[in-house]
Amino acid sequence: MADRVPYLTSRLQGFGTTIFAEMSALAVATGAINLGQGFPDTDGPPEVLDAAVDAIRGGRNQYPPGRGVPELRQAIVAHQQRWYGLAHDPDTEVLVTAGATEAVAAACLALCETGDEVVVLEPTYDSYQASIAMAGATPVFVTLRPPGYRLDVDALRGAVTPRTRMLLVNSPHNPTGTVLTPDELAAIAAVACEHDLIVVTDEVYEHLTYDGTAHVPLATLPGMRERTLTISSGGKTFNTTGWKVGWVCGPAELVTAVTTAKQFLTYVNAGPFQPAIAAGLALPDAFFTGLAAQLAAQRDVLCAGLEDAGFTVFRPQGTYFVTVDIRPLRPDGDGMALCRSLPHDCGVVAVPNQVFYADPATGRHLVRFSFAKRPEVLEDAAARLAKLGGKGVS
Ligand SMILES: Cc1ncc(COP(=O)(O)O)c(C=O)c1O
């Protein structure tokens, strides 16, 4: 257990510093290619960037309405209808947030009583545990395990207790890159309906699925629309992670509850970027399918380099990320040590998956690489990694 951090509330002890800062600093210090953090190194579509410039020049620089500018809420509704056949009222069933991160935090704060339990897929995106903790709730983990990272439905059923308030789901899933199958979604829906649970589903990688794998929102399953808050964000789809324009859609009463918490966190954000994301959501289908095709090709380049290096590669069906088992190269399975030595050994930075697990031992031998980088950067990284092949790592 790490030392107690002075002043920090007991709810947030243990959440001190993230590995991302250490690894990014190491990338800078060594000149290594940073495949640790999940952000793209190219700009998004010109239509989206131009719309933001126009909004700033056009004077849309003051507080937007609390629930978000009308054209973005309408664009979100049109997007959910176009891609998933889901209908929402833009005035009562949509809320614009400061990224998906705030949406998750506001949902936890708005919907959980102290001592409630939140069932969450593990490994978890790092903000979930902190959001659950800030709400005074307790996470209960259902672990996805390699090679397939499939959902263990019995484990899900076993995780539900009389204290369970919410299922917090993420698909396509960071860091594993898995995409929940129709059977898995049906199992989650059955558990939620049987126990009358709220479902919060983080779908920020909704357009980043590969090899014909379809992303199916949980809210489309029978009995789910009325209990599900669907969260997404423009960051991953339009290469605008710094804009932090996210949203949540769901039944009016749930969205209103989340709005109450959200209004005292940020009230509003990203005024001129909101109409720009609206422009992005209205782009033709070819933009979204082209993005997925491009990311799939980038995945293939990186996976080939990782395979040539000798890692066991768990090929992802979605997201920006690929996880590898390092033990063929490093029999002691120490992912943290590998990530600290990799920049020196071959000039590439990754992150150890152990940080995504409640018990770090579960993910000790796993390491995550991001392929949200330009093809030439990934070719370079793949060539560097391939040089590890047969050499082992320190
Ligand atoms: C699963 C998941 N949810 C949310 C986020 C953050 O989204 P935003 O930047 O919109 O807050 C990320 C970013 O990496 C993510 O991987």
Coordinates of C-alpha atoms and ligand atoms in Angstrom, one line a residue:
M1 CA 0.0 0.0 0.0
A2 CA 1.4 3.4 -1.0
D3 CA 2.0 6.1 1.7
R4 CA -1.0 8.1 2.7
V5 CA -1.1 11.4 0.8
P6 CA -1.4 14.4 3.1
Y7 CA -4.7 16.3 3.1
L8 CA -6.3 14.0 0.5
T9 CA -9.7 12.6 1.5
S10 CA -9.7 8.9 2.4
R11 CA -12.1 8.4 -0.6
L12 CA -9.3 9.3 -2.9
Q13 CA -6.3 7.8 -1.2
G14 CA -4.5 5.5 -3.7
F15 CA -5.5 7.6 -6.7
G16 CA -2.4 9.8 -6.4
T17 CA -0.4 9.7 -9.6
T18 CA -0.9 8.0 -12.9
I19 CA 1.5 5.9 -14.8
F20 CA 0.8 7.9 -17.9
A21 CA 2.7 10.9 -16.6
E22 CA 5.7 8.8 -15.8
M23 CA 5.7 7.0 -19.1
S24 CA 5.2 10.2 -21.1
A25 CA 8.1 11.9 -19.3
L26 CA 10.2 8.8 -20.1
A27 CA 9.2 9.2 -23.8
V28 CA 10.4 12.8 -23.8
A29 CA 13.6 12.0 -21.9
T30 CA 14.6 9.2 -24.2
G31 CA 13.1 10.4 -27.5
A32 CA 11.1 7.2 -27.7
I33 CA 7.8 6.9 -29.7
N34 CA 5.0 7.3 -27.2
L35 CA 2.4 4.5 -27.7
G36 CA 1.4 4.8 -24.1
Q37 CA -1.3 7.5 -24.1
G38 CA -4.4 7.1 -26.3
F39 CA -4.6 10.2 -28.3
P40 CA -4.2 10.7 -32.1
D41 CA -1.3 12.6 -33.6
T42 CA -3.3 14.0 -36.5
D43 CA -6.0 16.6 -36.7
G44 CA -9.7 15.8 -37.3
P45 CA -11.8 16.5 -40.3
P46 CA -11.5 20.1 -41.7
E47 CA -15.3 20.6 -41.5
V48 CA -15.1 20.2 -37.7
L49 CA -12.0 22.4 -37.3
D50 CA -13.5 25.1 -39.5
A51 CA -16.8 25.0 -37.6
A52 CA -14.9 25.7 -34.4
V53 CA -13.0 28.6 -35.9
D54 CA -16.2 30.0 -37.3
A55 CA -17.9 29.7 -33.9
I56 CA -15.0 31.5 -32.1
R57 CA -14.9 34.2 -34.8
G58 CA -18.7 34.4 -34.7
G59 CA -18.7 35.3 -31.1
R60 CA -20.0 32.0 -29.6
N61 CA -17.6 32.4 -26.7
Q62 CA -19.9 32.7 -23.7
Y63 CA -21.7 30.1 -21.5
P64 CA -23.7 27.8 -23.7
P65 CA -27.1 26.5 -22.4
G66 CA -26.7 24.1 -19.4
R67 CA -27.7 21.1 -21.4
G68 CA -25.6 22.0 -24.4
V69 CA -26.2 24.1 -27.6
P70 CA -29.4 23.1 -29.4
E71 CA -27.7 22.1 -32.6
L72 CA -25.4 19.7 -30.8
R73 CA -28.2 18.1 -28.9
Q74 CA -30.1 17.7 -32.2
A75 CA -27.1 16.3 -33.9
I76 CA -26.6 13.8 -31.1
V77 CA -30.2 12.7 -31.5
A78 CA -29.9 12.4 -35.3
H79 CA -26.7 10.4 -34.8
Q80 CA -28.3 7.9 -32.4
Q81 CA -31.2 7.6 -34.9
R82 CA -29.0 7.2 -38.0
W83 CA -26.6 4.6 -36.6
Y84 CA -28.7 2.7 -34.0
G85 CA -32.4 3.5 -34.6
L86 CA -32.6 5.0 -31.1
A87 CA -35.0 8.0 -30.7
H88 CA -34.4 10.7 -28.1
D89 CA -35.9 14.1 -27.3
P90 CA -33.1 16.6 -27.7
D91 CA -34.6 18.8 -24.9
T92 CA -35.1 16.3 -22.2
E93 CA -33.1 13.2 -23.0
V94 CA -29.7 14.6 -24.0
L95 CA -27.0 16.3 -21.9
V96 CA -23.7 17.7 -23.2
T97 CA -20.8 17.1 -20.7
A98 CA -17.1 18.0 -20.3
G99 CA -16.1 14.8 -22.1
A100 CA -17.2 11.3 -21.4
T101 CA -15.2 11.5 -18.2
E102 CA -17.5 14.1 -16.6
A103 CA -20.5 12.2 -17.8
V104 CA -19.4 9.1 -15.9
A105 CA -18.5 11.1 -12.8
A106 CA -21.8 13.0 -12.9
A107 CA -23.7 9.7 -13.3
C108 CA -22.0 8.2 -10.3
L109 CA -22.5 11.3 -8.2
A110 CA -26.1 11.7 -9.2
L111 CA -27.2 8.1 -9.0
C112 CA -25.3 6.4 -6.2
E113 CA -25.9 6.5 -2.5
T114 CA -23.0 6.1 -0.1
G115 CA -22.4 2.4 0.2
D116 CA -24.1 1.4 -3.1
E117 CA -22.2 -1.0 -5.3
V118 CA -21.3 -0.4 -8.9
V119 CA -20.5 -3.5 -11.0
V120 CA -17.8 -2.7 -13.4
L121 CA -15.8 -4.6 -16.1
E122 CA -12.1 -5.0 -15.2
P123 CA -9.6 -3.9 -16.4
T124 CA -11.2 -0.5 -16.1
Y125 CA -10.6 2.8 -17.7
D126 CA -8.8 4.7 -15.0
S127 CA -11.5 7.4 -14.2
Y128 CA -14.2 4.9 -13.3
Q129 CA -12.8 3.8 -10.0
A130 CA -12.2 7.4 -8.9
S131 CA -15.7 8.4 -9.9
I132 CA -17.2 5.6 -8.0
A133 CA -15.0 6.5 -5.0
M134 CA -16.0 10.2 -5.1
A135 CA -19.6 9.1 -5.0
G136 CA -18.9 7.1 -1.9
A137 CA -19.9 3.9 -3.7
T138 CA -18.0 0.6 -3.9
P139 CA -16.8 -1.0 -7.2
V140 CA -17.4 -4.7 -7.7
F141 CA -15.2 -6.1 -10.5
V142 CA -16.1 -8.6 -13.2
T143 CA -12.8 -9.5 -14.8
L144 CA -12.3 -9.9 -18.6
R145 CA -9.5 -12.4 -19.2
P146 CA -7.2 -13.0 -22.2
P147 CA -6.9 -14.4 -24.8
G148 CA -10.5 -13.6 -25.8
Y149 CA -11.4 -11.1 -23.0
R150 CA -15.0 -12.5 -23.2
L151 CA -17.5 -11.7 -20.5
D152 CA -17.9 -14.3 -17.8
V153 CA -21.7 -14.2 -17.4
D154 CA -21.6 -16.3 -14.2
A155 CA -19.1 -13.9 -12.7
L156 CA -21.4 -11.0 -13.7
R157 CA -24.4 -12.7 -12.0
G158 CA -22.3 -13.4 -8.9
A159 CA -21.2 -9.8 -8.6
V160 CA -24.8 -8.5 -8.1
T161 CA -25.9 -8.1 -4.5
P162 CA -28.8 -6.4 -2.8
R163 CA -26.6 -3.3 -2.7
T164 CA -25.9 -3.1 -6.4
R165 CA -27.2 0.1 -7.9
M166 CA -25.6 0.3 -11.3
L167 CA -23.7 -1.6 -14.0
L168 CA -20.9 0.5 -15.5
V169 CA -20.1 -1.0 -18.9
N170 CA -17.6 0.0 -21.6
S171 CA -17.7 -1.4 -25.1
P172 CA -15.6 -1.1 -27.3
H173 CA -13.5 -1.7 -24.2
N174 CA -10.3 0.1 -23.1
P175 CA -7.7 -1.3 -22.6
T176 CA -8.5 -4.8 -24.0
G177 CA -10.0 -3.7 -27.3
T178 CA -12.8 -6.2 -26.9
V179 CA -16.3 -5.5 -28.2
L180 CA -19.2 -7.1 -26.4
T181 CA -21.0 -9.7 -28.5
P182 CA -24.8 -9.8 -28.9
D183 CA -24.9 -12.7 -26.4
E184 CA -22.9 -10.8 -23.8
L185 CA -25.1 -7.7 -24.3
A186 CA -28.2 -9.9 -23.9
A187 CA -26.7 -11.4 -20.7
I188 CA -26.0 -7.9 -19.3
A189 CA -29.5 -6.8 -20.2
A190 CA -31.0 -9.9 -18.5
V191 CA -29.1 -9.2 -15.3
A192 CA -30.0 -5.5 -15.3
C193 CA -33.7 -6.2 -15.9
E194 CA -33.9 -9.0 -13.4
H195 CA -32.4 -6.9 -10.6
D196 CA -33.8 -3.5 -11.8
L197 CA -30.4 -1.9 -12.2
I198 CA -29.4 1.3 -13.9
V199 CA -26.9 0.7 -16.7
V200 CA -24.3 3.3 -17.6
T201 CA -22.5 2.5 -20.8
D202 CA -19.4 4.2 -22.1
E203 CA -19.3 4.0 -25.9
V204 CA -16.6 6.5 -26.8
Y205 CA -15.1 4.1 -29.3
E206 CA -18.4 3.4 -30.9
H207 CA -17.1 4.1 -34.4
L208 CA -13.8 2.3 -33.9
T209 CA -14.6 -1.4 -34.6
Y210 CA -12.8 -3.6 -37.0
D211 CA -13.1 -6.7 -39.2
G212 CA -16.9 -6.4 -39.5
T213 CA -17.5 -6.4 -35.8
A214 CA -20.6 -4.3 -35.1
H215 CA -21.0 -2.0 -32.1
V216 CA -24.4 -2.5 -30.6
P217 CA -25.5 0.0 -27.9
L218 CA -27.0 -1.7 -24.9
A219 CA -29.9 0.8 -25.0
T220 CA -31.1 -0.9 -28.2
L221 CA -31.8 -4.2 -26.4
P222 CA -35.4 -5.0 -25.1
G223 CA -36.1 -3.5 -21.7
M224 CA -32.9 -1.4 -21.7
R225 CA -33.8 2.0 -23.1
E226 CA -35.6 3.0 -20.0
R227 CA -32.8 2.0 -17.6
T228 CA -29.7 3.0 -19.7
L229 CA -27.6 6.1 -19.9
T230 CA -25.4 6.0 -23.0
I231 CA -22.3 8.0 -22.9
S232 CA -20.0 9.0 -25.8
S233 CA -17.7 11.8 -26.8
G234 CA -16.4 13.6 -29.9
G235 CA -12.8 13.2 -28.9
K236 CA -12.1 9.8 -30.4
T237 CA -14.3 10.1 -33.5
F238 CA -13.1 13.5 -34.6
N239 CA -9.5 13.5 -33.3
T240 CA -10.4 16.3 -30.9
T241 CA -9.6 14.7 -27.5
G242 CA -8.5 18.1 -26.1
W243 CA -11.9 19.6 -26.7
K244 CA -13.7 17.5 -24.1
V245 CA -17.1 17.5 -25.7
G246 CA -19.0 14.5 -24.4
W247 CA -22.7 13.6 -24.0
V248 CA -25.1 11.3 -22.3
C249 CA -28.5 10.1 -23.7
G250 CA -31.2 8.3 -21.9
P251 CA -34.7 8.6 -20.3
A252 CA -35.6 12.1 -19.2
E253 CA -35.6 11.3 -15.4
L254 CA -32.1 9.8 -15.5
V255 CA -30.7 12.5 -17.6
T256 CA -32.3 15.2 -15.3
A257 CA -30.6 13.5 -12.3
V258 CA -27.2 13.6 -14.0
T259 CA -27.8 17.2 -15.1
T260 CA -28.2 18.2 -11.5
A261 CA -24.8 16.8 -10.6
K262 CA -23.1 18.0 -13.7
Q263 CA -24.3 21.6 -13.3
F264 CA -22.3 21.9 -10.1
L265 CA -19.2 20.3 -11.6
T266 CA -18.5 22.4 -14.7
Y267 CA -22.0 23.8 -15.4
V268 CA -21.0 24.1 -19.1
N269 CA -17.9 23.8 -21.2
A270 CA -16.4 24.0 -24.7
G271 CA -18.9 26.6 -26.0
P272 CA -17.5 27.1 -29.5
F273 CA -16.5 23.4 -29.8
Q274 CA -20.1 22.2 -29.3
P275 CA -21.3 23.4 -32.7
A276 CA -18.2 22.0 -34.3
I277 CA -18.9 18.5 -32.9
A278 CA -22.4 18.9 -34.2
A279 CA -20.9 19.5 -37.7
G280 CA -18.8 16.3 -37.2
L281 CA -21.8 14.2 -36.2
A282 CA -23.6 15.2 -39.4
L283 CA -20.7 14.0 -41.6
P284 CA -21.6 11.3 -44.1
D285 CA -21.4 7.6 -43.3
A286 CA -18.2 7.4 -45.4
F287 CA -16.3 9.5 -42.9
F288 CA -17.1 7.1 -40.0
T289 CA -16.4 3.9 -42.0
G290 CA -13.2 5.5 -43.4
L291 CA -12.0 6.3 -39.9
A292 CA -12.5 2.7 -38.8
A293 CA -10.7 1.3 -41.9
Q294 CA -7.8 3.6 -41.3
L295 CA -7.5 2.6 -37.6
A296 CA -7.8 -1.1 -38.6
A297 CA -4.9 -0.7 -40.9
Q298 CA -2.9 1.0 -38.2
R299 CA -3.8 -1.8 -35.8
D300 CA -2.4 -4.3 -38.4
V301 CA 0.9 -2.5 -38.6
L302 CA 1.4 -2.4 -34.9
C303 CA 0.2 -5.9 -34.3
A304 CA 2.7 -7.2 -36.9
G305 CA 5.6 -5.4 -35.2
L306 CA 4.5 -6.8 -31.8
E307 CA 4.2 -10.3 -33.2
D308 CA 7.7 -10.1 -34.9
A309 CA 9.1 -8.9 -31.6
G310 CA 7.8 -12.2 -30.0
F311 CA 5.0 -10.9 -27.8
T312 CA 1.7 -12.8 -27.6
V313 CA -0.7 -10.3 -29.2
F314 CA -4.4 -10.2 -28.3
R315 CA -5.7 -8.7 -31.5
P316 CA -8.4 -6.1 -30.7
Q317 CA -11.8 -5.8 -32.4
G318 CA -12.1 -2.1 -31.5
T319 CA -10.6 1.0 -29.8
Y320 CA -7.1 2.5 -30.1
F321 CA -5.4 -0.2 -28.1
V322 CA -3.7 -3.6 -28.3
T323 CA -2.7 -5.6 -25.3
V324 CA 0.2 -8.2 -25.3
D325 CA 1.4 -10.9 -23.0
I326 CA 5.1 -10.2 -22.4
R327 CA 6.1 -13.5 -21.0
P328 CA 7.5 -15.0 -24.3
L329 CA 10.1 -12.2 -24.1
R330 CA 10.3 -11.6 -20.4
P331 CA 9.6 -14.8 -18.5
D332 CA 9.3 -13.1 -15.2
G333 CA 6.1 -11.3 -16.5
D334 CA 7.0 -8.0 -15.0
G335 CA 5.1 -5.5 -17.2
M336 CA 6.0 -2.5 -15.1
A337 CA 9.7 -3.3 -15.5
L338 CA 9.3 -3.9 -19.2
C339 CA 7.6 -0.6 -19.7
R340 CA 10.4 1.2 -17.8
S341 CA 13.1 -0.5 -19.9
L342 CA 11.4 -0.6 -23.3
P343 CA 12.3 3.0 -24.3
H344 CA 15.9 2.3 -23.6
D345 CA 15.8 -1.2 -25.3
C346 CA 14.1 -0.1 -28.5
G347 CA 12.7 3.4 -28.3
V348 CA 9.0 2.7 -27.7
V349 CA 6.8 3.6 -24.8
A350 CA 3.8 1.5 -23.6
V351 CA 1.8 1.3 -20.4
P352 CA 1.6 -1.7 -18.0
N353 CA -1.9 -3.0 -17.8
Q354 CA -1.6 -3.7 -14.1
V355 CA -2.7 -0.1 -13.4
F356 CA -6.1 -1.0 -14.8
Y357 CA -6.7 -3.8 -12.2
A358 CA -7.9 -3.7 -8.6
D359 CA -5.3 -6.3 -7.9
P360 CA -2.2 -5.4 -10.0
A361 CA -1.1 -9.1 -10.0
T362 CA -4.0 -9.9 -12.4
G363 CA -2.6 -7.7 -15.1
R364 CA 1.1 -7.9 -14.2
H365 CA 2.2 -9.7 -17.4
L366 CA 0.2 -7.5 -19.8
V367 CA 1.2 -4.3 -21.6
R368 CA -0.9 -1.9 -23.7
F369 CA 0.2 -0.1 -26.9
S370 CA -1.8 2.5 -28.7
F371 CA -2.1 2.5 -32.5
A372 CA -3.8 5.9 -32.7
K373 CA -0.7 7.3 -34.5
R374 CA 0.2 8.1 -38.1
P375 CA 1.0 5.1 -40.2
E376 CA 4.7 6.2 -40.6
V377 CA 5.1 6.5 -36.9
L378 CA 3.6 3.0 -36.4
E379 CA 5.9 1.6 -39.1
D380 CA 8.8 3.1 -37.3
A381 CA 7.6 1.7 -34.0
A382 CA 6.9 -1.7 -35.5
A383 CA 10.5 -1.8 -36.9
R384 CA 11.9 -0.9 -33.6
L385 CA 9.9 -3.5 -31.8
A386 CA 10.7 -6.2 -34.3
K387 CA 14.3 -5.7 -33.5
L388 CA 13.5 -7.1 -30.0
G389 CA 12.7 -10.4 -31.7
G390 CA 14.8 -13.2 -30.3
K391 CA 16.8 -10.7 -28.2
G392 CA 14.6 -10.6 -25.2
V393 CA 14.3 -7.5 -23.1
S394 CA 16.1 -6.3 -20.1
Ligands
LIG1 C1 -13.2 4.1 -22.2 C2 -13.0 5.6 -22.2 N1 -13.9 6.4 -21.7 C3 -13.7 7.8 -21.6 C4 -12.5 8.3 -22.1 C5 -12.3 9.8 -22.0 O1 -13.2 10.5 -22.8 P1 -13.3 12.1 -22.8 O2 -11.9 12.6 -23.2 O3 -14.4 12.4 -23.7 O4 -13.6 12.5 -21.4 C6 -11.5 7.5 -22.6 C7 -10.2 8.1 -23.1 O5 -9.2 7.4 -23.2 C8 -11.7 6.1 -22.6 O6 -10.8 5.3 -23.1

